[in-house]
Amino acid sequence: MKISKKTLAVLLIVTIVASLFGVLATTIKEEPKQPQPTPVIPPSKIAEVQELHLLGSDPHTLDPALAGDVGSAIYIEEIFSGLLTFDIVAIDQNGDYDFIDPGEPVGDYTPEEIKKVLEKEIPANFAFIHEVKTFQGKVYILIRLAPDLAKEVPEPIYNPDGTVSYIFKIREDAFFHSGKKVDAWDFVYSFERAADPKTGSTTCELYLGDIIGVMDMQNGLIKNRINKQSERPIYKDLPGLEVLDDLTLKITIDGPKPYFLWKLTYPTAMVVNKIQTEAVVNWTNRPDGTGPFRLVKYDFGREIILERNDNYHLTPPKLEKIYFDLAGGQALTLYKAGKIDIAGVGLEQIDQVRDPNNPLYDPLLASQYLEGTSMDTFYLAFNVEKPPFDDPKVRKAFAMAIDRKELAEVVLKNLVVPAKGILPPGIPGYRPDLEGIPYDPEGARKLLAESKYGGPEGLPTIVLHLAGQRATAGPTVERIVYQWKTNLGVEVEIEKTEWGTFLQELRHQKYQVWVMGWIADYPDPEDFLDLKFHSSRSVANRETKYSNPQVDKLLELARTEPDPQKRIKLYQQAEDIIIEDCPWIPLFHSKDHILVKPYVKGYLPMPLVIPIFKYIYIVEE
Amino acid sequence: MILEGLRIKIIAYGLWEKKVTRIFLLILIAFYLIGFIGPLIAPYPYDAQDLTARYQGPSPTHWFGTDGLGRDLFTRCIYSMRTTAIISIFVAISGSLILGVSLALISGYKGGKIDWLIMNLGYIFWALPGILLLMYISVTIRPGYETFIRDLVEITGWDWIVKEGIDDFILVFGSLSLFSWVGVTRILRSKVLTLRETLFVEAAKSLGASTFRILSKHILPNLSWLLTFIFFSAIEAAIGIEIGLSFLGIGIQPPHPSFGIMLLETALNLDLVVAHPHLLLFPASIVTIWIFTLVQLELAATKISALRK
């Protein structure tokens, strides 16, 4: 999933000139300090008003088939749902962890399962542990693949021709927000809609491409029922989808790929209501989904309101309403003023919550501070077909000229982890001791002189693109550009473009080099290496145009390799080649730095986009 | 009646005569001088970073302190003054001012259909929200425009256009002058209408003076006090708009220093201002003094010009 710098951990530092003085006034007003929370809290009383206020940003789209970025997915995953989902469990028995009520588990687990988790017994497949650090200590969260609209996670059926089938039983009590019952045909429609080239989904090839026939439909070889008006009526259903009865769906994929089940949690695989999508033009203004919340108001640039779905098929959410303020403002200021309940902490404010020796340190804020790792990689990417980055030596020279350790530790004050490889921590196959491309200005200059451009004088104008509003490029980019100037003698221009336009221009191959992030959709190395670097991916997903037959071969072998150890090895080999070829310069893996009000329980920062709001509830102070 | 020239000499002399305005004049000259010879006196390159000296307060080595990447704030201020100086002069001699004055003269003097056309066109432009349209123009044209500039630089070798950030401002103020000439034209036109009916214009006409001669020798000098006023306000507005636009991200692009960017980088983070007030204090004071000086000179110059009609 793409991440813009803007959406990074909801650290929306958005204010305009006029509101500045208003903000000043509000901060001066909130003088009286709240009392310190006591260390041991008895189970708290549930508050009467279950409302959550957050700072958000306008989603790029609310159509699950089109969404590929975090900013859209955080809303879509609450409004829609698919066959499978992630669920979590976090429990704190001793009451020494403020963000969870003692004895009250977060998540949909049975008591036996919770007991197992407490004994640190983790189910082998499709689950992983995530760690969150706080003032008091650490908490471990178990995240696992779980059924959503399906009754259970199915077992694979190995067909004689090498394909693999999954039979999904759909829940009888699953309804759309409008009241329509969900059946297998809805899934067939939703998948075919996503695969239809007219829908224009760029994510379909990544997350549904394994289903037999989907790629053919994407390439126009199979016409689908939506295209009845088309000239050549060879329309046909997807051969990989079969409706056994109204509530049973058989999905056949082209090989034994266990990670395929993870992909069904992605928005592209979520179910939409055919009656709405086919009939209403601007249907995403009031989308009809099956998720825990429904969209009741979307005022562009101002507000999004989500309301509880009372007919939700899983454990009903406790929150009645969630307000996302899209108008912006500085997160910490709004948080201190009590306007929002959860806020990200930025580079300039981190000293207030982290360092007790800092004069600005605020113990009250520090007690509300959470830190969690995020499974993502922020990187600089090159278009390997555009000069001067068509020469791998130039790319490598640019990579060697950046001191990533200094960037992470000094410029970004250890808010992030320096990246050496492509896989982030938490993904199987991540190597903390990986060498990567070293920082070596001398070698970089030599390499640049060896390239076909012969040195900094021979290079054409280079423009570094990044997404976002307003003029500041931020310390990261300014530091990188400065290091290129001093270490290589290359002057690089910076250009900032709004996120939607940025993606569009990127798709049209307009950029030479740009900054972007990629967050894991599911914990598997395939999500990073295969999706972004296999040469069969379309330009929308392989923006660098990088292709290497050796990498392709390793990735294809790894797709169906049954031995997990060997599979990881194959991915690591592919990663090594990619690092050496340098289509990306991995910069850092980010962390979530979040402040949560003490009356908000059950919120924990997640390493990837997981529908988390259904676990949150408000208690009385 | 003084009938020749725009009386720049008289205004300058008048400003120099009074002690208070002389001080303001000297400050303004100093600011523009620093702006133009900035690179010669700046102690560091404008983008030189030093991570060992981040967020330092004012000291003998860094007079105005340093910012988050250890860049010398004094240097950045000087370079920002350079940007502001270039922009304000650029705006004063081009765009809305020339367009506005010439259209007002034609419209007011010729009258009839031309007048109707110019003024109604003006009202249409006036009805459009300038800054908003500027943003649209900036967002939609910028990519193509920048490719054009890059090609231009490659062909001609004028890389200073990009290095100084001039290209950004040609775009921004070029599009701004589309909307801002209307105000100038409206004020001047009404004055031209009155002057057209005066006896000295009639006398000139009867002596066989050409339209150009009447406009340049008889009408324009009588507008000089208004022109003084408009000239100064245009510069003030340009400085303000430059800062505002950079603040909104459609003006000059980093790492080129500009007051708008410097203010934006700090003012959006109240915590940063509290911890390191020098980051806001120095750039903000320079801008304030600059505009205050201009306002004072504007008032004085307009007065001189109007009194000595």
PDB file of N, CA and C in Angstrom, chain A residues 379-427:
ATOM      1  N   TYR A 379      11.457   5.172   0.922  1.00  0.00           N
ATOM      2  CA  TYR A 379      12.553   4.996  -0.026  1.00  0.00           C
ATOM      3  C   TYR A 379      12.571   6.116  -1.055  1.00  0.00           C
ATOM      4  N   LEU A 380      13.738   6.218  -1.691  1.00  0.00           N
ATOM      5  CA  LEU A 380      13.868   7.054  -2.878  1.00  0.00           C
ATOM      6  C   LEU A 380      13.829   6.090  -4.042  1.00  0.00           C
ATOM      7  N   ALA A 381      13.009   6.362  -5.026  1.00  0.00           N
ATOM      8  CA  ALA A 381      12.943   5.447  -6.163  1.00  0.00           C
ATOM      9  C   ALA A 381      13.413   6.158  -7.413  1.00  0.00           C
ATOM     10  N   PHE A 382      14.056   5.400  -8.289  1.00  0.00           N
ATOM     11  CA  PHE A 382      14.530   5.953  -9.567  1.00  0.00           C
ATOM     12  C   PHE A 382      13.725   5.346 -10.699  1.00  0.00           C
ATOM     13  N   ASN A 383      13.465   6.131 -11.707  1.00  0.00           N
ATOM     14  CA  ASN A 383      12.949   5.571 -12.942  1.00  0.00           C
ATOM     15  C   ASN A 383      14.170   5.084 -13.716  1.00  0.00           C
ATOM     16  N   VAL A 384      14.320   3.758 -13.835  1.00  0.00           N
ATOM     17  CA  VAL A 384      15.570   3.217 -14.370  1.00  0.00           C
ATOM     18  C   VAL A 384      15.649   3.372 -15.892  1.00  0.00           C
ATOM     19  N   GLU A 385      14.628   3.985 -16.488  1.00  0.00           N
ATOM     20  CA  GLU A 385      14.699   4.197 -17.937  1.00  0.00           C
ATOM     21  C   GLU A 385      14.943   5.653 -18.284  1.00  0.00           C
ATOM     22  N   LYS A 386      14.908   6.532 -17.273  1.00  0.00           N
ATOM     23  CA  LYS A 386      15.092   7.952 -17.561  1.00  0.00           C
ATOM     24  C   LYS A 386      16.522   8.346 -17.245  1.00  0.00           C
ATOM     25  N   PRO A 387      17.168   9.081 -18.132  1.00  0.00           N
ATOM     26  CA  PRO A 387      18.510   9.562 -17.803  1.00  0.00           C
ATOM     27  C   PRO A 387      18.442  10.539 -16.642  1.00  0.00           C
ATOM     28  N   PRO A 388      19.415  10.591 -15.758  1.00  0.00           N
ATOM     29  CA  PRO A 388      20.661   9.827 -15.801  1.00  0.00           C
ATOM     30  C   PRO A 388      20.583   8.499 -15.057  1.00  0.00           C
ATOM     31  N   PHE A 389      19.389   8.131 -14.599  1.00  0.00           N
ATOM     32  CA  PHE A 389      19.341   6.950 -13.729  1.00  0.00           C
ATOM     33  C   PHE A 389      19.163   5.652 -14.512  1.00  0.00           C
ATOM     34  N   ASP A 390      19.355   5.720 -15.836  1.00  0.00           N
ATOM     35  CA  ASP A 390      19.351   4.492 -16.608  1.00  0.00           C
ATOM     36  C   ASP A 390      20.667   3.741 -16.441  1.00  0.00           C
ATOM     37  N   ASP A 391      21.636   4.399 -15.836  1.00  0.00           N
ATOM     38  CA  ASP A 391      22.912   3.739 -15.566  1.00  0.00           C
ATOM     39  C   ASP A 391      22.951   3.317 -14.099  1.00  0.00           C
ATOM     40  N   PRO A 392      23.042   1.989 -13.836  1.00  0.00           N
ATOM     41  CA  PRO A 392      23.035   1.540 -12.430  1.00  0.00           C
ATOM     42  C   PRO A 392      24.153   2.159 -11.603  1.00  0.00           C
ATOM     43  N   LYS A 393      25.239   2.549 -12.252  1.00  0.00           N
ATOM     44  CA  LYS A 393      26.349   3.140 -11.492  1.00  0.00           C
ATOM     45  C   LYS A 393      25.939   4.492 -10.915  1.00  0.00           C
ATOM     46  N   VAL A 394      25.182   5.242 -11.683  1.00  0.00           N
ATOM     47  CA  VAL A 394      24.716   6.542 -11.185  1.00  0.00           C
ATOM     48  C   VAL A 394      23.790   6.316  -9.988  1.00  0.00           C
ATOM     49  N   ARG A 395      22.880   5.341 -10.128  1.00  0.00           N
ATOM     50  CA  ARG A 395      21.959   5.064  -9.018  1.00  0.00           C
ATOM     51  C   ARG A 395      22.726   4.674  -7.767  1.00  0.00           C
ATOM     52  N   LYS A 396      23.730   3.815  -7.950  1.00  0.00           N
ATOM     53  CA  LYS A 396      24.480   3.354  -6.790  1.00  0.00           C
ATOM     54  C   LYS A 396      25.290   4.505  -6.181  1.00  0.00           C
ATOM     55  N   ALA A 397      25.843   5.336  -7.048  1.00  0.00           N
ATOM     56  CA  ALA A 397      26.605   6.477  -6.537  1.00  0.00           C
ATOM     57  C   ALA A 397      25.707   7.382  -5.694  1.00  0.00           C
ATOM     58  N   PHE A 398      24.472   7.613  -6.169  1.00  0.00           N
ATOM     59  CA  PHE A 398      23.541   8.439  -5.402  1.00  0.00           C
ATOM     60  C   PHE A 398      23.196   7.778  -4.071  1.00  0.00           C
ATOM     61  N   ALA A 399      23.101   6.452  -4.075  1.00  0.00           N
ATOM     62  CA  ALA A 399      22.793   5.738  -2.834  1.00  0.00           C
ATOM     63  C   ALA A 399      23.956   5.821  -1.859  1.00  0.00           C
ATOM     64  N   MET A 400      25.173   5.686  -2.393  1.00  0.00           N
ATOM     65  CA  MET A 400      26.346   5.696  -1.512  1.00  0.00           C
ATOM     66  C   MET A 400      26.592   7.069  -0.910  1.00  0.00           C
ATOM     67  N   ALA A 401      26.031   8.102  -1.505  1.00  0.00           N
ATOM     68  CA  ALA A 401      26.268   9.460  -1.021  1.00  0.00           C
ATOM     69  C   ALA A 401      25.333   9.856   0.117  1.00  0.00           C
ATOM     70  N   ILE A 402      24.410   8.978   0.488  1.00  0.00           N
ATOM     71  CA  ILE A 402      23.473   9.316   1.562  1.00  0.00           C
ATOM     72  C   ILE A 402      23.863   8.581   2.837  1.00  0.00           C
ATOM     73  N   ASP A 403      23.994   9.326   3.902  1.00  0.00           N
ATOM     74  CA  ASP A 403      24.304   8.731   5.202  1.00  0.00           C
ATOM     75  C   ASP A 403      22.992   8.446   5.920  1.00  0.00           C
ATOM     76  N   ARG A 404      22.520   7.205   5.798  1.00  0.00           N
ATOM     77  CA  ARG A 404      21.192   6.891   6.330  1.00  0.00           C
ATOM     78  C   ARG A 404      21.181   6.784   7.839  1.00  0.00           C
ATOM     79  N   LYS A 405      22.332   6.419   8.406  1.00  0.00           N
ATOM     80  CA  LYS A 405      22.405   6.305   9.854  1.00  0.00           C
ATOM     81  C   LYS A 405      22.235   7.690  10.490  1.00  0.00           C
ATOM     82  N   GLU A 406      22.951   8.645   9.921  1.00  0.00           N
ATOM     83  CA  GLU A 406      22.851  10.013  10.424  1.00  0.00           C
ATOM     84  C   GLU A 406      21.439  10.559  10.221  1.00  0.00           C
ATOM     85  N   LEU A 407      20.863  10.222   9.080  1.00  0.00           N
ATOM     86  CA  LEU A 407      19.516  10.685   8.762  1.00  0.00           C
ATOM     87  C   LEU A 407      18.523  10.220   9.833  1.00  0.00           C
ATOM     88  N   ALA A 408      18.619   8.938  10.189  1.00  0.00           N
ATOM     89  CA  ALA A 408      17.665   8.386  11.141  1.00  0.00           C
ATOM     90  C   ALA A 408      17.967   8.853  12.563  1.00  0.00           C
ATOM     91  N   GLU A 409      19.256   8.897  12.916  1.00  0.00           N
ATOM     92  CA  GLU A 409      19.592   9.135  14.316  1.00  0.00           C
ATOM     93  C   GLU A 409      19.672  10.613  14.657  1.00  0.00           C
ATOM     94  N   VAL A 410      20.204  11.424  13.757  1.00  0.00           N
ATOM     95  CA  VAL A 410      20.381  12.838  14.077  1.00  0.00           C
ATOM     96  C   VAL A 410      19.243  13.681  13.516  1.00  0.00           C
ATOM     97  N   VAL A 411      19.032  13.588  12.212  1.00  0.00           N
ATOM     98  CA  VAL A 411      18.017  14.451  11.600  1.00  0.00           C
ATOM     99  C   VAL A 411      16.625  14.062  12.090  1.00  0.00           C
ATOM    100  N   LEU A 412      16.342  12.773  12.122  1.00  0.00           N
ATOM    101  CA  LEU A 412      15.007  12.338  12.535  1.00  0.00           C
ATOM    102  C   LEU A 412      14.970  11.874  13.994  1.00  0.00           C
ATOM    103  N   LYS A 413      15.986  12.209  14.742  1.00  0.00           N
ATOM    104  CA  LYS A 413      16.019  11.989  16.204  1.00  0.00           C
ATOM    105  C   LYS A 413      15.580  10.593  16.633  1.00  0.00           C
ATOM    106  N   ASN A 414      16.002   9.578  15.901  1.00  0.00           N
ATOM    107  CA  ASN A 414      15.664   8.197  16.263  1.00  0.00           C
ATOM    108  C   ASN A 414      14.170   7.916  16.254  1.00  0.00           C
ATOM    109  N   LEU A 415      13.420   8.724  15.551  1.00  0.00           N
ATOM    110  CA  LEU A 415      11.993   8.434  15.417  1.00  0.00           C
ATOM    111  C   LEU A 415      11.788   7.268  14.473  1.00  0.00           C
ATOM    112  N   VAL A 416      12.811   6.928  13.713  1.00  0.00           N
ATOM    113  CA  VAL A 416      12.696   5.878  12.703  1.00  0.00           C
ATOM    114  C   VAL A 416      13.891   4.937  12.822  1.00  0.00           C
ATOM    115  N   VAL A 417      13.826   3.836  12.102  1.00  0.00           N
ATOM    116  CA  VAL A 417      14.932   2.881  12.069  1.00  0.00           C
ATOM    117  C   VAL A 417      15.599   3.013  10.703  1.00  0.00           C
ATOM    118  N   PRO A 418      16.933   3.205  10.643  1.00  0.00           N
ATOM    119  CA  PRO A 418      17.559   3.315   9.322  1.00  0.00           C
ATOM    120  C   PRO A 418      17.363   2.028   8.511  1.00  0.00           C
ATOM    121  N   ALA A 419      17.083   2.182   7.233  1.00  0.00           N
ATOM    122  CA  ALA A 419      16.816   1.013   6.397  1.00  0.00           C
ATOM    123  C   ALA A 419      18.050   0.662   5.588  1.00  0.00           C
ATOM    124  N   LYS A 420      18.347  -0.616   5.565  1.00  0.00           N
ATOM    125  CA  LYS A 420      19.466  -1.070   4.737  1.00  0.00           C
ATOM    126  C   LYS A 420      18.949  -1.910   3.589  1.00  0.00           C
ATOM    127  N   GLY A 421      17.933  -2.692   3.880  1.00  0.00           N
ATOM    128  CA  GLY A 421      17.335  -3.502   2.832  1.00  0.00           C
ATOM    129  C   GLY A 421      15.930  -3.026   2.550  1.00  0.00           C
ATOM    130  N   ILE A 422      15.213  -3.816   1.776  1.00  0.00           N
ATOM    131  CA  ILE A 422      13.869  -3.433   1.372  1.00  0.00           C
ATOM    132  C   ILE A 422      12.833  -3.910   2.373  1.00  0.00           C
ATOM    133  N   LEU A 423      13.062  -5.094   2.959  1.00  0.00           N
ATOM    134  CA  LEU A 423      12.081  -5.642   3.903  1.00  0.00           C
ATOM    135  C   LEU A 423      12.173  -4.921   5.245  1.00  0.00           C
ATOM    136  N   PRO A 424      11.042  -4.514   5.816  1.00  0.00           N
ATOM    137  CA  PRO A 424      11.055  -3.838   7.115  1.00  0.00           C
ATOM    138  C   PRO A 424      11.029  -4.841   8.267  1.00  0.00           C
ATOM    139  N   PRO A 425      11.338  -4.388   9.469  1.00  0.00           N
ATOM    140  CA  PRO A 425      11.276  -5.277  10.628  1.00  0.00           C
ATOM    141  C   PRO A 425       9.860  -5.810  10.803  1.00  0.00           C
ATOM    142  N   GLY A 426       9.748  -7.061  11.201  1.00  0.00           N
ATOM    143  CA  GLY A 426       8.423  -7.655  11.384  1.00  0.00           C
ATOM    144  C   GLY A 426       8.063  -8.573  10.237  1.00  0.00           C
ATOM    145  N   ILE A 427       8.602  -8.297   9.058  1.00  0.00           N
ATOM    146  CA  ILE A 427       8.352  -9.154   7.901  1.00  0.00           C
ATOM    147  C   ILE A 427       9.337 -10.322   7.965  1.00  0.00           C
TER     148      ILE A 427
END
